[in-house]
Short mmCIF file of C-alpha atoms in Angstrom, two decimals:
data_model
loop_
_atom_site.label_atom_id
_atom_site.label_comp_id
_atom_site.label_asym_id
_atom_site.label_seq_id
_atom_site.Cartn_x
_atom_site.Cartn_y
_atom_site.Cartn_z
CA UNK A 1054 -6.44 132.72 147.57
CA UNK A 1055 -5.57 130.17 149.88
CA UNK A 1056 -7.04 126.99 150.77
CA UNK A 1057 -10.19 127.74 153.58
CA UNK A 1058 -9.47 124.69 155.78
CA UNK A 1059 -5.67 125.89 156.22
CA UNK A 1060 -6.00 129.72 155.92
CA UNK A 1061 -6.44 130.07 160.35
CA UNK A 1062 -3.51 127.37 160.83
CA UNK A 1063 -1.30 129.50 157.73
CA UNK A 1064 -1.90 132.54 160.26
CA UNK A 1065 -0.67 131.35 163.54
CA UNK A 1066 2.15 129.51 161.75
CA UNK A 1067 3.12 132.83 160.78
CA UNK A 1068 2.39 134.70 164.10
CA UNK A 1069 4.31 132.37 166.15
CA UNK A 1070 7.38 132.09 163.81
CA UNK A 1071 7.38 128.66 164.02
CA UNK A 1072 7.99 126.17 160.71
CA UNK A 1073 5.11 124.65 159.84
CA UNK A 1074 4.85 120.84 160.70
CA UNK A 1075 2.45 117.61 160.07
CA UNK A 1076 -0.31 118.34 158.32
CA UNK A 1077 0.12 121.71 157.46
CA UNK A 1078 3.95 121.25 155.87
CA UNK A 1079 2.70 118.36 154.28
CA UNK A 1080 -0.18 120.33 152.12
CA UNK A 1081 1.96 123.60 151.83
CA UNK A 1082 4.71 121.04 149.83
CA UNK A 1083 1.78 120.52 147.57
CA UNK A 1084 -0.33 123.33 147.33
CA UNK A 1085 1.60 126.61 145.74
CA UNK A 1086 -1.36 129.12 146.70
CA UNK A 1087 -0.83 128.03 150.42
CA UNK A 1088 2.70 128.42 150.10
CA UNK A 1089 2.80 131.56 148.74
CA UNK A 1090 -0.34 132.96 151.25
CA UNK A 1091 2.52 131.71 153.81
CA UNK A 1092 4.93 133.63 152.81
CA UNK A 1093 2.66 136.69 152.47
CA UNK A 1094 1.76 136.45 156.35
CA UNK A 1095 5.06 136.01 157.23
CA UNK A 1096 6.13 139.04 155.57
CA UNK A 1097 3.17 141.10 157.01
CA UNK A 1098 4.24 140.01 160.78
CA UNK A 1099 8.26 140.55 160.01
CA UNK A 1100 6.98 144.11 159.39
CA UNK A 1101 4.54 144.42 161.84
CA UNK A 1102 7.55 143.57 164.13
CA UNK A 1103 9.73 146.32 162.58
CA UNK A 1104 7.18 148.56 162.95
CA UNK A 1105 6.46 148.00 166.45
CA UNK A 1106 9.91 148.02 167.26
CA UNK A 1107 10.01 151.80 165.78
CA UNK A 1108 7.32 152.25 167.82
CA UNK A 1109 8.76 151.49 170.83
CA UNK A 1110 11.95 152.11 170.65
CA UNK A 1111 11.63 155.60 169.96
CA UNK A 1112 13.25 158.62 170.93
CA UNK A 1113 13.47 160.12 174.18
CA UNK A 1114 13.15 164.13 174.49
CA UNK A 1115 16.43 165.75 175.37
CA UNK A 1116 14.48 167.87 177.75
CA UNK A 1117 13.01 165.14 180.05
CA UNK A 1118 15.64 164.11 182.16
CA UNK A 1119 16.40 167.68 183.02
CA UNK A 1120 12.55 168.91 183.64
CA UNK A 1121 12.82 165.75 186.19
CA UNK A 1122 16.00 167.05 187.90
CA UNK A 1123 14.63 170.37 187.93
CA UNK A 1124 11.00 169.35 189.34
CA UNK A 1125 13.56 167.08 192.38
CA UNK A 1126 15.79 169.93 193.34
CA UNK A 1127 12.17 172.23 193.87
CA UNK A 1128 10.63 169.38 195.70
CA UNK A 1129 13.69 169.18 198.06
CA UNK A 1130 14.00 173.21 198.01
CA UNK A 1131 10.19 173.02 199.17
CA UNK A 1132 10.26 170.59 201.96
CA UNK A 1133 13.27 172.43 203.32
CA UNK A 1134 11.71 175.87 203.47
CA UNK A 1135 9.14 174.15 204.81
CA UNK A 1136 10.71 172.57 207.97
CA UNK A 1137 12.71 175.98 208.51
CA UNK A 1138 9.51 177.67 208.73
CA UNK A 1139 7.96 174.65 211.24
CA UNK A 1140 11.36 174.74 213.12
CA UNK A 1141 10.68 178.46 213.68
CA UNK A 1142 7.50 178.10 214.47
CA UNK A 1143 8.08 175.40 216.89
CA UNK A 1144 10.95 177.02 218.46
CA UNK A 1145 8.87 180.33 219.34
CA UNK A 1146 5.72 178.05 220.57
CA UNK A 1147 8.81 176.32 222.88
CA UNK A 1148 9.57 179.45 224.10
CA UNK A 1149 6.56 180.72 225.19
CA UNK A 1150 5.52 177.42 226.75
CA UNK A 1151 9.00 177.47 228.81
CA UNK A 1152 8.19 181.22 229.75
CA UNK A 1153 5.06 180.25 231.13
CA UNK A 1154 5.97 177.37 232.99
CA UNK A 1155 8.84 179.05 234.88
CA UNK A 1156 6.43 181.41 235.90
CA UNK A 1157 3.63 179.31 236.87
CA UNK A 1158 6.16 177.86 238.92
CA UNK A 1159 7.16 180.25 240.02
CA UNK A 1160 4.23 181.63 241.35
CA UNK A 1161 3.10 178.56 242.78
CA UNK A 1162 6.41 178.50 245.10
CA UNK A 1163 6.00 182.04 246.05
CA UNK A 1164 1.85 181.18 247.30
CA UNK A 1165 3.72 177.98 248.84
CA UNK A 1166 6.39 178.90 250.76
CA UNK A 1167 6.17 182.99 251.39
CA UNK A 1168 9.42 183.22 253.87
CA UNK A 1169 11.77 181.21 252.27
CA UNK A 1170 13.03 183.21 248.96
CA UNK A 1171 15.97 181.80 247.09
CA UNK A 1172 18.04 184.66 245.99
CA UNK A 1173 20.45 184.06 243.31
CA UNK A 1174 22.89 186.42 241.73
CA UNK A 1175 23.23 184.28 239.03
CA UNK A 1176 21.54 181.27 239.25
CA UNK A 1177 22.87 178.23 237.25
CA UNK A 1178 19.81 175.70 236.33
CA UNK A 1179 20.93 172.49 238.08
CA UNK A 1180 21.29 169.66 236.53
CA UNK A 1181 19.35 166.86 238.42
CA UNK A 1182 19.96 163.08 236.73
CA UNK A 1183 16.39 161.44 236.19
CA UNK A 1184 15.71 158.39 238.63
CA UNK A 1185 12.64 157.34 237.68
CA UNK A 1186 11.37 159.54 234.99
CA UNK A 1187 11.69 158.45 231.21
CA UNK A 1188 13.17 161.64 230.29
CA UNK A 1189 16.49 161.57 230.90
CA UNK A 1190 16.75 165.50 231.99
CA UNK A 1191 14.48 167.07 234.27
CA UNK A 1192 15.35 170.79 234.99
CA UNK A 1193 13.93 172.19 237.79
CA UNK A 1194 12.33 175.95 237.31
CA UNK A 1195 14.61 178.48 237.96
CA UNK A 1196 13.22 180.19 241.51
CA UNK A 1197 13.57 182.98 242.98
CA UNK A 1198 11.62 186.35 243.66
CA UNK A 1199 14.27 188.85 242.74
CA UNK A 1200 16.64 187.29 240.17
CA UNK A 1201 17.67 188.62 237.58
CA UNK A 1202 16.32 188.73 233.93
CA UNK A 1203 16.87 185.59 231.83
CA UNK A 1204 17.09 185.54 228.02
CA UNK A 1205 16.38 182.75 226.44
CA UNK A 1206 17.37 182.46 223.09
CA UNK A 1207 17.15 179.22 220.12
CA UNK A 1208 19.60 177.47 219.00
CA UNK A 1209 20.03 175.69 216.02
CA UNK A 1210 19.87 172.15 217.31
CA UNK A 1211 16.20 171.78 216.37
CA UNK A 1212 14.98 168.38 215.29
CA UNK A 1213 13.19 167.59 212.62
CA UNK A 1214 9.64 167.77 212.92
CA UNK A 1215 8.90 164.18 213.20
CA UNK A 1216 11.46 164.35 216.07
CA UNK A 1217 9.69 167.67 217.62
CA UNK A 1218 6.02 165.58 217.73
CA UNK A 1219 7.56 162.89 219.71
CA UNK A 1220 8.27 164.92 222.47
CA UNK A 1221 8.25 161.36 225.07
CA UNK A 1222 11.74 160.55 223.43
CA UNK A 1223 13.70 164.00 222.41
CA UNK A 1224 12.73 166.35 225.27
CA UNK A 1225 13.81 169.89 225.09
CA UNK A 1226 15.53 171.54 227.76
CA UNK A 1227 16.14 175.15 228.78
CA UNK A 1228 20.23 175.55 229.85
CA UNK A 1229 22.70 178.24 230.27
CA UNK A 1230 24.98 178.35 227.38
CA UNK A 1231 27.82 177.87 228.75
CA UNK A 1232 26.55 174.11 230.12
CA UNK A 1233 25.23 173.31 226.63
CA UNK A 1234 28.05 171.24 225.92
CA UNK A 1235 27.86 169.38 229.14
CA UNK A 1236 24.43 168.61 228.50
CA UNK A 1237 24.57 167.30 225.43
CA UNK A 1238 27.01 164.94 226.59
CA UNK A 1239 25.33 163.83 229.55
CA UNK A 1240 22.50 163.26 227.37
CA UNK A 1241 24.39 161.19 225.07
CA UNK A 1242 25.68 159.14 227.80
CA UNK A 1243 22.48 158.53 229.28
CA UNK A 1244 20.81 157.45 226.14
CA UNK A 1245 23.67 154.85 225.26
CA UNK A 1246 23.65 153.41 228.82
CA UNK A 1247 20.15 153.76 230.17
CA UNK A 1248 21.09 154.76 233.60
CA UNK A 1249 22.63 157.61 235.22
CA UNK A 1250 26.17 157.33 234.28
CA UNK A 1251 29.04 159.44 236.07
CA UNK A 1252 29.57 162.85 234.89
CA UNK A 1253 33.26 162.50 235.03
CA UNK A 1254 34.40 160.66 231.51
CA UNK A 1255 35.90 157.51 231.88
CA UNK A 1256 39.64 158.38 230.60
CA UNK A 1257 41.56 154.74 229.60
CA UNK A 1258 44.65 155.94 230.94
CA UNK A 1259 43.62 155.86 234.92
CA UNK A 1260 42.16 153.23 236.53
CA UNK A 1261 39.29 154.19 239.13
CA UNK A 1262 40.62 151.97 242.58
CA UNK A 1263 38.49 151.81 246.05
CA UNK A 1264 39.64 154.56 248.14
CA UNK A 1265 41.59 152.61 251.11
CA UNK A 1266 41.37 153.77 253.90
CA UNK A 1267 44.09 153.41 256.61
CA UNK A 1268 42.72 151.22 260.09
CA UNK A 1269 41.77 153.63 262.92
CA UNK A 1270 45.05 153.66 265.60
CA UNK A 1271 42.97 153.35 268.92
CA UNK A 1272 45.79 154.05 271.74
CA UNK A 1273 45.23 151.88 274.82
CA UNK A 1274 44.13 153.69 277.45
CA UNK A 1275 45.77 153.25 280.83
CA UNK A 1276 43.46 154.63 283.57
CA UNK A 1277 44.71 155.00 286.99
CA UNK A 1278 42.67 156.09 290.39
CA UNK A 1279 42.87 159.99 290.78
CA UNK A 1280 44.09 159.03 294.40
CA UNK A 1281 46.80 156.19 293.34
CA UNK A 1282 47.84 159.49 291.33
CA UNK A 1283 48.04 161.66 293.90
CA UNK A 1284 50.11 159.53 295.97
CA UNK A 1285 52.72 158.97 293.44
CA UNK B 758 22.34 188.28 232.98
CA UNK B 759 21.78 184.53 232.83
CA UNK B 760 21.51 183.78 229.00
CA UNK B 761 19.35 180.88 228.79
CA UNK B 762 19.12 178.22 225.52
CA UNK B 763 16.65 175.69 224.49
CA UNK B 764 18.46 172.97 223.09
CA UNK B 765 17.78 169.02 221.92
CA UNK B 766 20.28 166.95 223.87
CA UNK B 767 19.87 163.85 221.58
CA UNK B 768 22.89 164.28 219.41
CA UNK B 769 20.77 166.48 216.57
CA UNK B 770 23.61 167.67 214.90
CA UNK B 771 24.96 164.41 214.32
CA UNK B 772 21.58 162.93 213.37
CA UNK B 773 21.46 165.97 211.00
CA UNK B 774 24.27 164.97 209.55
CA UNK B 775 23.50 161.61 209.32
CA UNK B 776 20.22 162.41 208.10
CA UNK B 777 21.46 164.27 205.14
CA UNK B 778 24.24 162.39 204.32
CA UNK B 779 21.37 159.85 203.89
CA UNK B 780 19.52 162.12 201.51
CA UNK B 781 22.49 162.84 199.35
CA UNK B 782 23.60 158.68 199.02
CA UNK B 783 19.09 158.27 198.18
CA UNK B 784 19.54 161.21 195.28
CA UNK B 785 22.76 159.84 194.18
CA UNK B 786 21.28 155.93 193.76
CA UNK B 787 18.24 157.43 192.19
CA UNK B 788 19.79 159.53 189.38
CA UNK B 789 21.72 156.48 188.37
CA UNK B 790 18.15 154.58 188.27
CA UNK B 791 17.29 158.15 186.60
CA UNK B 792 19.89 157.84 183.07
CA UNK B 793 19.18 153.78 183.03
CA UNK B 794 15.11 154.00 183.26
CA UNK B 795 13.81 157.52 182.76
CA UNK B 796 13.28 156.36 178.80
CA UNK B 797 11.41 153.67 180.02
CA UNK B 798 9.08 155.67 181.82
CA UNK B 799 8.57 157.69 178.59
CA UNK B 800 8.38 155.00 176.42
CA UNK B 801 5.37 153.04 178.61
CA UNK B 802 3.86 156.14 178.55
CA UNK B 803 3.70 157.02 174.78
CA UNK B 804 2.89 153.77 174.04
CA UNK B 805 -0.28 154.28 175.99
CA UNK B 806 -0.75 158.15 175.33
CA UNK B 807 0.45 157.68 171.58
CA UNK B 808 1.25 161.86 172.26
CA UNK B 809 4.83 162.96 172.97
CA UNK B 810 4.07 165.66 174.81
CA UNK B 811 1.51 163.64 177.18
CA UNK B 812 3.80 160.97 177.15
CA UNK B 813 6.68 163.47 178.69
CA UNK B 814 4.06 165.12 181.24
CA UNK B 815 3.33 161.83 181.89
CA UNK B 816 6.62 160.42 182.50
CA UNK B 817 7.88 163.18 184.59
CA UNK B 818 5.26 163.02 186.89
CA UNK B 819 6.18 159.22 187.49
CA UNK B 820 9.85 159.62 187.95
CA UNK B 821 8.84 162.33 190.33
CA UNK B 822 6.54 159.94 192.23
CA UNK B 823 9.84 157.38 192.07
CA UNK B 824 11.75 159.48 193.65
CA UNK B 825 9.37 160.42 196.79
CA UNK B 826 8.37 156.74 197.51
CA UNK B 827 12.25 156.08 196.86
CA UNK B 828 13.32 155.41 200.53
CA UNK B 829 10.52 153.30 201.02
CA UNK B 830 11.39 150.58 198.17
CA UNK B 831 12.52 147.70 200.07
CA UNK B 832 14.25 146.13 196.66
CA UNK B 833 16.20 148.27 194.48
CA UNK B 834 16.55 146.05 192.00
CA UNK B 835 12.88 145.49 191.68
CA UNK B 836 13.11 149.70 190.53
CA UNK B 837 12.33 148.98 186.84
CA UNK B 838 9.14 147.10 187.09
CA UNK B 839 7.99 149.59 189.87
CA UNK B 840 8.48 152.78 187.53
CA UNK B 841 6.94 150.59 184.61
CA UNK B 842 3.93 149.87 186.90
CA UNK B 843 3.77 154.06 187.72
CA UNK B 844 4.15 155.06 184.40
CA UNK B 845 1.36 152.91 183.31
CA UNK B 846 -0.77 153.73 185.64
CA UNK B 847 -0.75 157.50 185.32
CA UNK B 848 -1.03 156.96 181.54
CA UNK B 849 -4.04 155.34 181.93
CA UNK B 850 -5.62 157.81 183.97
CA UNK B 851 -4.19 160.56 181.57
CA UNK B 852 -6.21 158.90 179.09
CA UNK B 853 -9.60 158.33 180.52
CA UNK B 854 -9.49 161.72 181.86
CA UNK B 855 -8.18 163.32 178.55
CA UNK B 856 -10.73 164.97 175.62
CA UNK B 857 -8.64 165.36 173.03
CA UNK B 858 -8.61 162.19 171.02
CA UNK B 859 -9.09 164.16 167.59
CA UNK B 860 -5.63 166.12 168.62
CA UNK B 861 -4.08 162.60 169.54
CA UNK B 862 -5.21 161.37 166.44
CA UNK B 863 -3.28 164.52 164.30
CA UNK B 864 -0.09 164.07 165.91
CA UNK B 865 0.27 160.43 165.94
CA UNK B 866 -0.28 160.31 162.09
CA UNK B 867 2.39 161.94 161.35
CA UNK B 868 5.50 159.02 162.61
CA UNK B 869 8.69 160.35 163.65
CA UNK B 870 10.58 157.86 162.81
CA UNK B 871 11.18 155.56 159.59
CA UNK B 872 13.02 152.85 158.80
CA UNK B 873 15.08 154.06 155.83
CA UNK B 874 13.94 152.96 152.33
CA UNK B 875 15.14 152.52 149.00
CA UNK B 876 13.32 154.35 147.15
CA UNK B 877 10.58 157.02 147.32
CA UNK B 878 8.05 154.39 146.59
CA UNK B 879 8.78 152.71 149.35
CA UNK B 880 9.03 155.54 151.75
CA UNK B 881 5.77 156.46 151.00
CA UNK B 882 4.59 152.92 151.14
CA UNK B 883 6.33 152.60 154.76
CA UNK B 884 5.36 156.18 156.24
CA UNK B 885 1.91 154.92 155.29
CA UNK B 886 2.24 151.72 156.82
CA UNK B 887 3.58 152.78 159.98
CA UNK B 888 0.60 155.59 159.88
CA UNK B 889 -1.88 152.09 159.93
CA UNK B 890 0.30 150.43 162.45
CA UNK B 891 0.16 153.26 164.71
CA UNK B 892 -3.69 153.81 164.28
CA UNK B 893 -4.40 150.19 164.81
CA UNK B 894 -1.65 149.87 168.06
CA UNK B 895 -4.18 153.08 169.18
CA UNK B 896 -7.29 150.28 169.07
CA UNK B 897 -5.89 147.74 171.01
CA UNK B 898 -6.46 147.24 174.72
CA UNK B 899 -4.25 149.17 176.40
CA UNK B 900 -3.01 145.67 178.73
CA UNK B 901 -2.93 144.34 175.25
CA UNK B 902 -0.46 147.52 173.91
CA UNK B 903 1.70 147.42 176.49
CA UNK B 904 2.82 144.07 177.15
CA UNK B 905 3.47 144.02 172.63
CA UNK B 906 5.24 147.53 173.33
CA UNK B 907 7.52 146.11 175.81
CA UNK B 908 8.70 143.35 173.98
CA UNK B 909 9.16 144.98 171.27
CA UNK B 910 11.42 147.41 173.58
CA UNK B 911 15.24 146.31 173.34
CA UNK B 912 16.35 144.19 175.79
CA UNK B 913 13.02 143.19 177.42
CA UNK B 914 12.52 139.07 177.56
CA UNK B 915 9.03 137.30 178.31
CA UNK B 916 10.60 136.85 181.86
CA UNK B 917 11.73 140.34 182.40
CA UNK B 918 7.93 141.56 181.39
CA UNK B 919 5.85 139.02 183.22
CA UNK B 920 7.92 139.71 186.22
CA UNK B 921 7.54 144.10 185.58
CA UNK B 922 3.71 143.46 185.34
CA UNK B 923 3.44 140.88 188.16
CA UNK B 924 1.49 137.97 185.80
CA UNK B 925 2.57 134.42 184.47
CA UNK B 926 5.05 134.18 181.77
CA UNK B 927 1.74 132.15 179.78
CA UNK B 928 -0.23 135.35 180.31
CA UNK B 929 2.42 137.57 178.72
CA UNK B 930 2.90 135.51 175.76
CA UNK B 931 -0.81 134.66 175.02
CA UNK B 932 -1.23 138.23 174.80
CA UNK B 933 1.63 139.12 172.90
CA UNK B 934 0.05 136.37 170.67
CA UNK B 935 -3.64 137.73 170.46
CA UNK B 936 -1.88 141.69 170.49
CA UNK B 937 0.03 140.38 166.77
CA UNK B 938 -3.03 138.78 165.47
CA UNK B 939 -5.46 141.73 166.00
CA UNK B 940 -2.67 143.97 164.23
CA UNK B 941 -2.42 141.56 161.65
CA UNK B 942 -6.16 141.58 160.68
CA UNK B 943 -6.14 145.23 160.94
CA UNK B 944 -3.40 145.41 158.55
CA UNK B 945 -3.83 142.95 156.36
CA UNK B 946 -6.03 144.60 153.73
CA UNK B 947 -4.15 147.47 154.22
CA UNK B 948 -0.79 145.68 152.85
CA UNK B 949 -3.17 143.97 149.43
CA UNK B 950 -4.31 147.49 149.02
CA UNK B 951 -0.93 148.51 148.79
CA UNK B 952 0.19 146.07 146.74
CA UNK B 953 -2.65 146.88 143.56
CA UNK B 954 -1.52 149.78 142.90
#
């Protein structure tokens, strides 16, 4: 057994790993039960350390990195089918907003104006470039009392549906196919240079000059008397 | 007939692509951080849940978490101490919430792993060591548990840990300190009762 007075400082001699010094070296070099109560706690802590690194250290299932992919690849599988279904969703509500609004409009410039009637064969939606509206694309509603049947169909150039709540800054717009392209572009143009650029792309190669235009030739005019005239 | 399509004019099919060539550079960062700390995760956790198959519940839910709150991670390289922190923390609350402590008990007597020994003595003496080490690591407070379980995890230092948990350097060694002596006491009789006979 050792000494009483030493046996708490023989304990956190050994816990810290630390050699003992002062007063405590000094009576271990004299005292054998001390000395060998030392080297008793040192021996529990070395294996309390191996055990605890055992502990800790141990082996990782084969099958948890795996489940993890696994559980990822549904996660992403699930928010995808997720924002196809919204895009769909969104896409009919679009429609049927669009439907309605052409024909409110439509009505509205029929009670309006009941002579005038804009016939169109087939009538292109104009493309009118925003002067003091955020949006940079305003289409005006396709009039007309007689014209033909319009099918509107979705692309695939949804946005996201973070993108479809903030309608203020991605506005939708209704466009014959064939002037989907053009669109786009214009659209891309606009939103780089904030203001309504030209439609006509700015090719490198030719230089836009100022149009000269040649002075006006202004013959003199040499006016005689009818009867100096009829003399001659 | 006028064909008529709703479109986006914003440039959406580059932003798509943008968009997921963002997504595939995120899951191809993360499932590097995946191989180099997914057996942390598991680790932290069995050294809370002292249950394997808890502790792999446990860590696959945090990974999962990892990789949803990925993108918004300002640091990367602050990763490890985040998952550490997530593992933890779901352990916990696997634990207060679990009933089965009698179960926990069963499995975790039984170690997996043993240093080896020379003889079959001293096997028995060290399976039945490690059996006390375990029970006693079980009775410690779990802040306690895990700061002694992490560095006792290779290549953790006192600077690595205090800066995974967010607390002093002072803090993590006092309690590595205080972690040692409790398992000592615990022990102790159970080492001179080894020794007798």
């Amino acid at each position: 057994m050792p000494c009483e007075h030493y046996k708490d400082a023989l304990i956190e001699a050994a816990a810290t790993g630390i050699e003992s010094q002062g007063e405590l070296r000094s009576h271990l070099a004299a005292c054998a039960l001390c000395r060998a109560a030392f080297a008793e706690e040192r021996a529990l802590f070395s294996s309390l350390d191996a055990g605890l690194h055992v502990a800790a250290n141990s082996e990782v299932p084969a099958s948890l990195l795996p489940r993890v992919r696994a559980r990822i690849a549904e996660e992403t599988t699930a928010t995808r089918s997720w924002a196809t279904t919204w895009f769909a969703l969104a896409g009919a509500a679009a429609m049927v907003v669009a439907f309605i609004a052409v024909q409110t409009v439509r009505r509205a410039n029929v009670g309006q104006k009941p002579v005038e009637t804009t016939k169109y064969s087939n009538p292109p939606a104009p493309l009118i470039p925003p002067r003091q509206s955020e949006n940079p694309i305003d289409v005006p509603p396709v009039s007309g009392t007689s014209g033909p049947q319009t099918r509107v169909t979705a692309t695939k150039g949804f946005a996201s549906p973070e993108a479809l709540a903030s309608r203020n800054t991605v506005p939708e717009v209704l466009v014959p196919r064939d002037q989907e392209v053009l669109v786009a572009r214009y659209a891309e143009q606009w939103s780089r240079r904030r203001r309504a650029p030209l439609l006509a792309e700015n090719s490198g190669d030719t230089a836009l000059s100022p149009m000269e235009v040649a002075p006006i030739q202004i013959a003199q005019l040499d006016v005689k008397l009818l009867a100096e005239e009829k003399a001659q | 007939m006028q064909e008529l399509v709703l479109i986006q004019p914003g440039g959406t099919a580059r932003q798509e692509l943008l968009r997921e060539a963002a997504q595939a550079d995120t899951r191809r960062e993360f499932e590097e951080r995946l191989v180099e700390c997914g057996p942390l995760a598991y680790r932290v956790a069995r050294g809370v849940l002292r249950n394997t198959t808890d502790a792999e519940d446990v860590a696959q839910e945090a990974l999962l978490r990892a990789y949803c709150s990925f993108d918004r991670l300002r640091d990367r390289n602050r990763f490890r101490a985040w998952l550490v922190r997530i593992s933890f923390r779901l352990a916990l609350d696997r634990l207060r919430s679990s009933k089965r402590r009698e179960q926990r008990d069963t499995l975790w007597s039984q170690p997996e792993h043993q240093p080896p020994a020379a003889t079959a003595e001293d096997l028995a003496v060290s399976n039945e060591f490690q059996a006390h080490l375990d029970r006693a690591l079980g009775e410690l407070p779990e802040k306690l548990r895990l700061v002694l379980l992490l560095a006792a995890m290779e290549g953790h230092t006192i600077d690595e840990i205090a800066a995974m948990l967010g607390i002093p350097v002072g803090t993590v060694k006092s309690r590595i300190f205080f972690a040692r002596k409790q398992l000592a006491e615990k022990l102790r009789c159970h080492v001179n009762i080894t020794k007798t006979r």
